Tab-separated table of C-alpha atoms in Angstrom:
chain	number	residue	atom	x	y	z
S	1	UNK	CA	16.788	-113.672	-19.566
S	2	UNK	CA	13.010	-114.261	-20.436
S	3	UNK	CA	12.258	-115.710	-23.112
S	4	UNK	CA	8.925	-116.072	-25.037
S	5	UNK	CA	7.590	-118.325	-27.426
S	6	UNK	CA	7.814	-117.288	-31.213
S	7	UNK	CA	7.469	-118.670	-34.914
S	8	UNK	CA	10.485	-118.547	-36.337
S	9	UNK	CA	11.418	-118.425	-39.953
S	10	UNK	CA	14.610	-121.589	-40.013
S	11	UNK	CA	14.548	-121.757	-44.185
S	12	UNK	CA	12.732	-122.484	-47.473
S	13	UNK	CA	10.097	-124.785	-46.207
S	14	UNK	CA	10.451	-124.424	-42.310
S	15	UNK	CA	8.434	-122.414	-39.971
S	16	UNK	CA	9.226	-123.735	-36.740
S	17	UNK	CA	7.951	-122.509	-32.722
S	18	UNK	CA	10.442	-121.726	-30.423
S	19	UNK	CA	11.809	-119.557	-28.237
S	20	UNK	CA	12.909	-115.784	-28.218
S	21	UNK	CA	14.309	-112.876	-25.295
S	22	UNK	CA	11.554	-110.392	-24.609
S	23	UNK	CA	12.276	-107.118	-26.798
S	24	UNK	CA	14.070	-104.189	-25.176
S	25	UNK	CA	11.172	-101.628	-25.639
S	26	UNK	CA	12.690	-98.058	-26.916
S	27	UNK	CA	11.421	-94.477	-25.826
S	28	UNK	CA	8.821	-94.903	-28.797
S	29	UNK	CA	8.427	-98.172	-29.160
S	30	UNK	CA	5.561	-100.260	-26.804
S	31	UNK	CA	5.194	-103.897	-26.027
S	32	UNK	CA	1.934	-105.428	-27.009
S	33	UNK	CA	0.998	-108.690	-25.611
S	34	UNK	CA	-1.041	-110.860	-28.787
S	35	UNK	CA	-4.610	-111.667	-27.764
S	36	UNK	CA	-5.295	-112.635	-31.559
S	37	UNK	CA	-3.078	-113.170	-34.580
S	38	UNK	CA	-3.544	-114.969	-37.773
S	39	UNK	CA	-1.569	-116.364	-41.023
S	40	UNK	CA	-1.531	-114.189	-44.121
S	41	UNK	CA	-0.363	-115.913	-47.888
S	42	UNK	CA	2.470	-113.428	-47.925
S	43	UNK	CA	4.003	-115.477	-44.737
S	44	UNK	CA	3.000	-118.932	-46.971
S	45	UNK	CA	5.095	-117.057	-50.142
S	46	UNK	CA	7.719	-116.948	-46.746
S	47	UNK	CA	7.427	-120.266	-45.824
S	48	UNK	CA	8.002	-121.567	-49.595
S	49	UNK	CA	11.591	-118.884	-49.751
S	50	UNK	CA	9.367	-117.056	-52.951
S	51	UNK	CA	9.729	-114.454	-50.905
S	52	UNK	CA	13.088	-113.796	-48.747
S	53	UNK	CA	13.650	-112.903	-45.064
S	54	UNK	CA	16.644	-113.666	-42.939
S	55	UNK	CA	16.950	-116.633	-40.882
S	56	UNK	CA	15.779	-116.590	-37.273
S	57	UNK	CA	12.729	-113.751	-37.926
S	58	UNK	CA	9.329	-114.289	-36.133
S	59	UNK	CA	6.592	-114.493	-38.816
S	60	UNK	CA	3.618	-112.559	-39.020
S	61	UNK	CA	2.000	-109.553	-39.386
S	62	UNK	CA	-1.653	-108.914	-38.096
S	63	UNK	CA	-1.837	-108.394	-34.682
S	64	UNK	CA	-4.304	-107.659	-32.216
S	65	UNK	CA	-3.438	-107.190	-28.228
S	66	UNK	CA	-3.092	-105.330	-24.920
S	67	UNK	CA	-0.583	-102.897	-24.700
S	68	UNK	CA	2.374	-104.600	-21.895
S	69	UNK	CA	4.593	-101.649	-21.808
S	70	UNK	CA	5.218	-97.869	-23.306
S	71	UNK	CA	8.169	-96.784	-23.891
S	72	UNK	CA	9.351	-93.279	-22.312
S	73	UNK	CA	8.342	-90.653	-24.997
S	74	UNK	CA	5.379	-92.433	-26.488
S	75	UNK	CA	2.304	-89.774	-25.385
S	76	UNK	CA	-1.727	-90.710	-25.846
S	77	UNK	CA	-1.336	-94.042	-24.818
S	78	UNK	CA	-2.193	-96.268	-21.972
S	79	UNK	CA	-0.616	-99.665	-20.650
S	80	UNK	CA	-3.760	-102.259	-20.829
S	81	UNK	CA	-5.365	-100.748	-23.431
S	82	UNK	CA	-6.684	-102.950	-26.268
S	83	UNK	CA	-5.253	-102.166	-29.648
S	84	UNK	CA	-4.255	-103.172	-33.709
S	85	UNK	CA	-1.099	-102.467	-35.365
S	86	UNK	CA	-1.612	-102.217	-39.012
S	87	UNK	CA	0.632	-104.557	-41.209
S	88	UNK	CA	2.131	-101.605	-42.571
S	89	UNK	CA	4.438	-100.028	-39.613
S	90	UNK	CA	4.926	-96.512	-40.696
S	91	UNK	CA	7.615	-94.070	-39.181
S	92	UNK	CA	4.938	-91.415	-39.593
S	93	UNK	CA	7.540	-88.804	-40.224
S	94	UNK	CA	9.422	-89.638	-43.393
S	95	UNK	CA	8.829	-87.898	-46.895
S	96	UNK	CA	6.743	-90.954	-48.065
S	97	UNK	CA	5.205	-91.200	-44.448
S	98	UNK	CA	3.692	-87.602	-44.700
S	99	UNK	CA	2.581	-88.077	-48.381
S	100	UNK	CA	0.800	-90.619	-47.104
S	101	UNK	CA	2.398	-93.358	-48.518
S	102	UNK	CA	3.034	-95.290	-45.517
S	103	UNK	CA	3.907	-98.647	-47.295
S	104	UNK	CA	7.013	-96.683	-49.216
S	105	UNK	CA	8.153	-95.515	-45.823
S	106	UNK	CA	11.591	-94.363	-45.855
S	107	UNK	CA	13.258	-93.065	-42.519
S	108	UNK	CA	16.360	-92.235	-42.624
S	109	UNK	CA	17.314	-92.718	-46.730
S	110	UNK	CA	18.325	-89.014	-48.088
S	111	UNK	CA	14.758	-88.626	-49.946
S	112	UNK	CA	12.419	-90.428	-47.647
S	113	UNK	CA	11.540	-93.328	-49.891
S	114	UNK	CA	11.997	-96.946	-50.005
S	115	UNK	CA	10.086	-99.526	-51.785
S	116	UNK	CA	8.166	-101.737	-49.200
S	117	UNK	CA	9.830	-99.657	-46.105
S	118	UNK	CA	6.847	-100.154	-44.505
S	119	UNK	CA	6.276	-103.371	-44.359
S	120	UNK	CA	8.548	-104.376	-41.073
S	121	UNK	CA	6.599	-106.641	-39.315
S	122	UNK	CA	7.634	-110.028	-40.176
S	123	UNK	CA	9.409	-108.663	-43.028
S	124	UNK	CA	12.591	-106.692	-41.597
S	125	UNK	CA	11.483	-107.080	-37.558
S	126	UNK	CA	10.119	-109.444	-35.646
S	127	UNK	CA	6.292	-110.214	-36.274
S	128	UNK	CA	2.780	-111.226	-34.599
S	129	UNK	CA	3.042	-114.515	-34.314
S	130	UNK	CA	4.220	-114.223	-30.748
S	131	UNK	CA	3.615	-113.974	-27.270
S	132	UNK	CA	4.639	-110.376	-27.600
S	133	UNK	CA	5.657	-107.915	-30.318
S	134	UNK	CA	7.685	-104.889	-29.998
S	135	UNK	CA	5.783	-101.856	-32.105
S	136	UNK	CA	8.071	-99.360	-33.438
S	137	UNK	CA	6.870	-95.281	-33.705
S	138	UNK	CA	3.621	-96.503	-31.482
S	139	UNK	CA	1.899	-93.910	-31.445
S	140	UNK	CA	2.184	-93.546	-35.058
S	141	UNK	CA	0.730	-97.189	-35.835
S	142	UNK	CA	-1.060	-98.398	-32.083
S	143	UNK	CA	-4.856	-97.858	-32.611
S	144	UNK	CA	-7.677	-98.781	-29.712
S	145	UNK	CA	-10.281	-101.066	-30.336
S	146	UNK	CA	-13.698	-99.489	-29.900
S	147	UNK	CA	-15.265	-100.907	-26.870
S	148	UNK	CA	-17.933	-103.763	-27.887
S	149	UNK	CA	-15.555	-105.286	-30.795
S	150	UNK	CA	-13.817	-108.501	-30.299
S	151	UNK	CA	-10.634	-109.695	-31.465
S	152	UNK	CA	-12.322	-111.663	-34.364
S	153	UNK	CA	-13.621	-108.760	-35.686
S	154	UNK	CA	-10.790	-106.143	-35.826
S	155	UNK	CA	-8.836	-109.244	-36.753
S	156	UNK	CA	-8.940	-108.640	-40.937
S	157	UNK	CA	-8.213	-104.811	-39.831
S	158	UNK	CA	-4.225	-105.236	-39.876
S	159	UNK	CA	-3.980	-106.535	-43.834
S	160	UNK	CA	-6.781	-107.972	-44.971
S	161	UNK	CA	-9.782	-105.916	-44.640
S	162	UNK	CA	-7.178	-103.071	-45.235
S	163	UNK	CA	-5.677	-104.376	-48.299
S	164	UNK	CA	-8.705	-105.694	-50.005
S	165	UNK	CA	-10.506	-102.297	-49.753
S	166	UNK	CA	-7.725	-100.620	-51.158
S	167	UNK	CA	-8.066	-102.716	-54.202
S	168	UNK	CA	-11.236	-101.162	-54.447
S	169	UNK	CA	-10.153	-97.584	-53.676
S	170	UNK	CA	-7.278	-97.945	-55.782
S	171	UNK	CA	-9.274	-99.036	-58.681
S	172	UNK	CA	-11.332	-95.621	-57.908
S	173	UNK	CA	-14.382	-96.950	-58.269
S	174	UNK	CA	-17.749	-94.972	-59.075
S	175	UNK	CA	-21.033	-95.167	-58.135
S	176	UNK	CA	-23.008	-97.574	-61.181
S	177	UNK	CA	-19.337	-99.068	-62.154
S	178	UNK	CA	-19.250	-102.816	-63.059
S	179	UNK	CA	-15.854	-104.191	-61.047
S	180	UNK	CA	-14.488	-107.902	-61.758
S	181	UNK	CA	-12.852	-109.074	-58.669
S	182	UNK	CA	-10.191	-111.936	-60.048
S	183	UNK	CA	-9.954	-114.585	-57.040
S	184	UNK	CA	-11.421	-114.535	-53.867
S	185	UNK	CA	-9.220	-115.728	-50.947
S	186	UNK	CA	-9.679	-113.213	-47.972
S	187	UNK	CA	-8.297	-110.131	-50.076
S	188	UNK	CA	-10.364	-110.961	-52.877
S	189	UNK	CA	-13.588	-111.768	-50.513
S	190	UNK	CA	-12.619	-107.590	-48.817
S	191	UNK	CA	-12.332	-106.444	-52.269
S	192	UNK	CA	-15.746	-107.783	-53.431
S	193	UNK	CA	-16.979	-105.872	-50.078
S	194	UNK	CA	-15.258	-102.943	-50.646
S	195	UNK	CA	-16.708	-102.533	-53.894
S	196	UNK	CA	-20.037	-102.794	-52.919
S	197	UNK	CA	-19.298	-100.163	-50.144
S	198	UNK	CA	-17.959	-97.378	-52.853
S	199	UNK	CA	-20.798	-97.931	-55.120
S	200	UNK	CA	-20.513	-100.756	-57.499
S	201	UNK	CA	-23.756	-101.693	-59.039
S	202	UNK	CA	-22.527	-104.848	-60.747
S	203	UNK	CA	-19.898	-107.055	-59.438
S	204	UNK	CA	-18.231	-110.467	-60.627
S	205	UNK	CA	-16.408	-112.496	-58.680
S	206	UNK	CA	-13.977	-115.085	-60.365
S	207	UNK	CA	-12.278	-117.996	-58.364
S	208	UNK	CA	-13.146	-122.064	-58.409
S	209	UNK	CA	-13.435	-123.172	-54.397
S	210	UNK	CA	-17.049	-123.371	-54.092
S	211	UNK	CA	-16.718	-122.170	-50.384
S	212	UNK	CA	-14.896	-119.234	-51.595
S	213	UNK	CA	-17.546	-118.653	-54.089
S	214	UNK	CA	-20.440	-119.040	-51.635
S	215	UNK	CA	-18.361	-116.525	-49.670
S	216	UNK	CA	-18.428	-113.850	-52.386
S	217	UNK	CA	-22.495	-113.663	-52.301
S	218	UNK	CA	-22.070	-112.691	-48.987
S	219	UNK	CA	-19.660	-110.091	-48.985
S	220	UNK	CA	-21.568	-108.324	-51.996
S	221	UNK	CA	-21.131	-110.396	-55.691
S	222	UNK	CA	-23.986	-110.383	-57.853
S	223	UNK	CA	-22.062	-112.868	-60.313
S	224	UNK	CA	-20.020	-115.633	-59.518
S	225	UNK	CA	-17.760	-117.296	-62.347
S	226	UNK	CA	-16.430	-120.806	-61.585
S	227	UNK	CA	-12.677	-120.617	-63.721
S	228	UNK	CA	-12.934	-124.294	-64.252
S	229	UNK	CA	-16.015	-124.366	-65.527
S	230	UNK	CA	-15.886	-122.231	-68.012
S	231	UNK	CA	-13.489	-119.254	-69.354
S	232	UNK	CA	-14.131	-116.199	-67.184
S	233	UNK	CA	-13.030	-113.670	-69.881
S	234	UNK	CA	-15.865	-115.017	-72.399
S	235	UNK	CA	-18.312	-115.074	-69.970
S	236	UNK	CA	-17.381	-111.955	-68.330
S	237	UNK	CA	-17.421	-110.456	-71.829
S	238	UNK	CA	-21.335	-111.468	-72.331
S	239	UNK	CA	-22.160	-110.391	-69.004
S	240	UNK	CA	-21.295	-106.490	-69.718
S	241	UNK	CA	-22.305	-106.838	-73.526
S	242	UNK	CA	-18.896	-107.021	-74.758
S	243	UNK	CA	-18.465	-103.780	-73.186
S	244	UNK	CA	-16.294	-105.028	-70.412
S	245	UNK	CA	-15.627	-103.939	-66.661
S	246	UNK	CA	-14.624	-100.511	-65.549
S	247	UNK	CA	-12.640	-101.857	-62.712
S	248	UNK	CA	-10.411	-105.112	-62.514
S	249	UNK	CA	-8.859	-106.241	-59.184
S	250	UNK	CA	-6.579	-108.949	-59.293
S	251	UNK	CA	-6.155	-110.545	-55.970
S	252	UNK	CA	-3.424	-113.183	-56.582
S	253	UNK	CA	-0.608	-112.958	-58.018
S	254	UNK	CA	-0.867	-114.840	-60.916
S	255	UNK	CA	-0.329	-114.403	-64.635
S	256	UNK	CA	-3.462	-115.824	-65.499
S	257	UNK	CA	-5.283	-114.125	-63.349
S	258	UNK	CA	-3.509	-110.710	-64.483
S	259	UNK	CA	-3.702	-111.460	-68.003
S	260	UNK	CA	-7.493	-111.829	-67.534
S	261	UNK	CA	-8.373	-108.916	-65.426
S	262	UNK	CA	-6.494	-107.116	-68.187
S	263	UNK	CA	-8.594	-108.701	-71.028
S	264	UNK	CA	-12.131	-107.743	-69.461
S	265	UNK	CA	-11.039	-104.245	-69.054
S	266	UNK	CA	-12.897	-101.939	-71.188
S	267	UNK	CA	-10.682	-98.831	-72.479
S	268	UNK	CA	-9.891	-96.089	-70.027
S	269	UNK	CA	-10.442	-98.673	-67.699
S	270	UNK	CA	-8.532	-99.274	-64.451
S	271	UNK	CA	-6.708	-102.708	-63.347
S	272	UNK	CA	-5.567	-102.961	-59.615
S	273	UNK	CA	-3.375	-105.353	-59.043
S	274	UNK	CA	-2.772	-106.505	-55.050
S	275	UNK	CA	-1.390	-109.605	-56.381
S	276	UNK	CA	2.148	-110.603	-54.540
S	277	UNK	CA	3.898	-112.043	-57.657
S	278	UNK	CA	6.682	-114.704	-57.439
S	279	UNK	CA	7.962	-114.396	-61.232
S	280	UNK	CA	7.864	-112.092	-63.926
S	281	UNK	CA	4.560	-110.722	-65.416
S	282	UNK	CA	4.159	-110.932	-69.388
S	283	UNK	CA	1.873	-108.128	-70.551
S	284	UNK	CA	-0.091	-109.461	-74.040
S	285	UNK	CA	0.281	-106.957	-76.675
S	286	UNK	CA	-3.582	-107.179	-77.976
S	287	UNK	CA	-5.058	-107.131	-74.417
S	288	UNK	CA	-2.575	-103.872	-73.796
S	289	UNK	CA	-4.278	-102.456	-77.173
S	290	UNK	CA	-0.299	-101.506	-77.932
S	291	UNK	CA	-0.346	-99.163	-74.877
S	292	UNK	CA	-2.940	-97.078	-76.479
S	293	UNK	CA	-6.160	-98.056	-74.828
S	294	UNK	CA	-6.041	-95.132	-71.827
S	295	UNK	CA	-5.773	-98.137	-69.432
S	296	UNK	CA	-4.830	-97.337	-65.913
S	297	UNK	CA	-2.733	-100.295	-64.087
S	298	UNK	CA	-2.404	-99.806	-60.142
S	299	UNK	CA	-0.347	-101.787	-57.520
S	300	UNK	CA	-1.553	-101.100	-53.713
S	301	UNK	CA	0.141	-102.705	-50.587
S	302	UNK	CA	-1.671	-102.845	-47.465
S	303	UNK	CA	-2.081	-99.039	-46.312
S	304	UNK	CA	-1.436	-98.572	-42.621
S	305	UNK	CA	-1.116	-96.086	-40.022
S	306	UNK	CA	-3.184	-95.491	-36.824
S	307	UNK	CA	-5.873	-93.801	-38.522
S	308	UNK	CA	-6.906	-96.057	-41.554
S	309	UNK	CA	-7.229	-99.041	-38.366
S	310	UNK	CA	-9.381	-96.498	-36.531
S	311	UNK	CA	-11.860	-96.107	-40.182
S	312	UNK	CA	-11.536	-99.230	-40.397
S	313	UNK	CA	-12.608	-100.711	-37.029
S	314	UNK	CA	-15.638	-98.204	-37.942
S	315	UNK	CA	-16.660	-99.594	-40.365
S	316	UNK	CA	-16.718	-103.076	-38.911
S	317	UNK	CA	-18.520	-101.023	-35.725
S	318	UNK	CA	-20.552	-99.455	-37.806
S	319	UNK	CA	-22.196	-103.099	-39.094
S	320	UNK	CA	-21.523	-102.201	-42.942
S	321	UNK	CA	-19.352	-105.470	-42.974
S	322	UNK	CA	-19.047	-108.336	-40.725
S	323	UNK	CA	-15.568	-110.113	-41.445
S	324	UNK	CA	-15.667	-112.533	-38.833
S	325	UNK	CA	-17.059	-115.398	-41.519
S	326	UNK	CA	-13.671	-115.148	-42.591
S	327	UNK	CA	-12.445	-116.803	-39.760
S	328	UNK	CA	-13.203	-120.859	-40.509
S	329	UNK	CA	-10.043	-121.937	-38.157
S	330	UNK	CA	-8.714	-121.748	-34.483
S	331	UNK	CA	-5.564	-122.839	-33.749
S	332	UNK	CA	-3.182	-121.696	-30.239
S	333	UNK	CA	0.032	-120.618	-30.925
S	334	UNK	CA	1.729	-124.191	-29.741
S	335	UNK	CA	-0.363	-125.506	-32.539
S	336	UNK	CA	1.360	-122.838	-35.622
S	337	UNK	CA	3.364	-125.276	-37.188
S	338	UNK	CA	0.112	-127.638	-37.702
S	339	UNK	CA	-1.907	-124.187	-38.869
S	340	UNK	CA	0.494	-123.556	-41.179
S	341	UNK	CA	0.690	-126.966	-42.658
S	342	UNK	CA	-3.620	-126.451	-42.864
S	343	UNK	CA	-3.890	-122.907	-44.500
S	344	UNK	CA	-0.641	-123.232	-47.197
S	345	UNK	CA	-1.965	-126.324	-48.239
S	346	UNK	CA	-5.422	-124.704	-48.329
S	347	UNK	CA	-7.304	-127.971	-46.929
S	348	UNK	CA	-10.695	-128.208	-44.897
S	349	UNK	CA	-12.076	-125.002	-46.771
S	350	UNK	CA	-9.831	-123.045	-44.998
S	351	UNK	CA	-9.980	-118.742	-45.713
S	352	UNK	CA	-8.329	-117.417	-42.640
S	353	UNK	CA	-7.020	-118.987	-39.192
S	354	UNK	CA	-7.244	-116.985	-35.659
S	355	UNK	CA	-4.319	-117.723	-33.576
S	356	UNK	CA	-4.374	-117.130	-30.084
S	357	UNK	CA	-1.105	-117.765	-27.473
């Protein structure tokens, strides 16, 4: 049988390459040979068992590649044809599918829902960081890359780029708001941008790596706060006149970092959270104004589908963003084990790593 190569998840602390048979590729699945993957912090809350998966998976979730085989049924859709798969594989057809809530996807429950259905790659199916992945529902989830864009820069299309916006849009931000975005690892760095892009006329960025920081000019900050250096929610405070922010995206998945973005908010304002938390959240009564301050809190994961890569891949077409700063690292797939060791240890200024096989 052929095999290909594959990182596999062993246990708590062990990511390991090795070896796995080709997929057998369904009437709507399609094979996708990976020109371009990368490492996400959600496979790093993997690596450390914070978050569980069974023994033996393939990691990974962000893939870009040529499409190896179709299967039978799948229509619109051409062997060697470039294309993404978001990080959210959505059956396109259940109840939560067709509200649009792709991440909640639930085929085959009774009522169509189930929390985090739609996160499978790397999660509850073999993921991107492979030779080859097998795509469930392609032609729900396969988008092409325009012609003219490179692998680097649809690479932040699958979750990051994706996720970070959504930050943004879930926050529903307004044109003249003043948004706080709470950490800027790549999420954080797509969240500043995607604020910027729906109108923001005053942003803060919050983190403490001065690459990161430098970063978050870039993609669209107008204030930078250093969390070492001094308290974030004082000087947040003075920077809107005690007023506070109208939107506050936490991009962690830490308490602190919650507990902040919850203290700048001014009432009736909106929190969105795309933290990935690891241990229970504590809510302070006086920042929650006893429930009575008309506060909005939102959780987003990662939309996905066919069509938010193709608005996405637009955008980055389009020139409103260029993502491909966000790429600092290359590593080949051989070398995963010594890219993982780099980006969970975040070392070298590291924000994201492009694997290629």
């Amino acid at each position: 049988m052929a095999k290909m190569k594959a990182a596999i998840f062993v246990e708590p602390g062990r990511i390991v390459l090795d070896e796995k048979p080709f997929p057998d590729v369904g009437p709507l699945d399609a094979l996708v040979r990976i020109t371009t993957t990368t490492i996400c912090g959600t496979d790093v809350h993997i690596l450390k068992g914070e978050y569980p998966v069974e023994k033996g998976l393939t990691i990974g979730h962000e893939p870009v590649g040529i499409i190896e085989k179709l299967g039978s049924a799948v229509q619109g859709l051409a062997e060697g044809q470039r294309v993404v798969a978001g990080a959210i594989c959505t059956s396109g057809h259940s109840h939560a599918a067709l509200c649009g809530c792709h991440a909640q996807d639930g085929p085959g429950t009774p009522h169509g829902w189930k929390p985090l259905g739609g996160w499978k790659f790397g999660n509850t199916i073999d993921g991107s960081q492979a030779e080859y992945l097998l795509v469930p529902d392609a032609m729900a989830n396969l988008a092409l890359v325009p012609e003219g864009l490179t692998d680097e820069q649809v690479l932040m299309c699958p979750d990051i780029m994706s996720t970070g916006f959504s930050g943004a849009e879930s926050g529903k931000i307004r044109i003249g708001d003043t948004v706080v975005v709470f950490a800027q690892g790549p999420i954080g760095l797509c969240a500043t941008a995607g604020a910027r892009m729906m109108g923001a006329t005053t942003i803060i960025a919050v983190d403490s790596v001065p690459a990161r920081m430098e970063m978050a000019r870039r993609m669209g900050a107008d204030h930078v706060i250093d969390f070492n250096a001094q308290d974030p929610v004082a000087e947040i405070m003075r920077l809107t006149k005690g007023r506070g922010v109208d939107v506050a995206i936490e991009a962690l998945g830490r308490q602190s970092m919650f507990e902040g973005a919850l203290r700048v908010l001014r009432p009736g304002g909106t929190l969105s959270s795309l933290g990935v938390y690891s241990e229970d959240l504590k809510i302070p009564l006086d920042a929650f104004l006893a429930g009575l301050g008309d506060h909005t809190i939102r959780t987003t994961l990662c939309p996905g589908g066919k069509e938010r890569m193709r608005r996405l891949m637009d955008v980055i077409a389009s020139g409103r963003i260029d993502t491909r700063p966000l790429v600092t690292h290359r590593f080949s797939l051989d070398q995963i084990e010594a890219a993982y060791d780099l980006f969970a240890n975040q070392r070298d200024g590291v924000l994201k790593i492009a694997i290629t096989p």
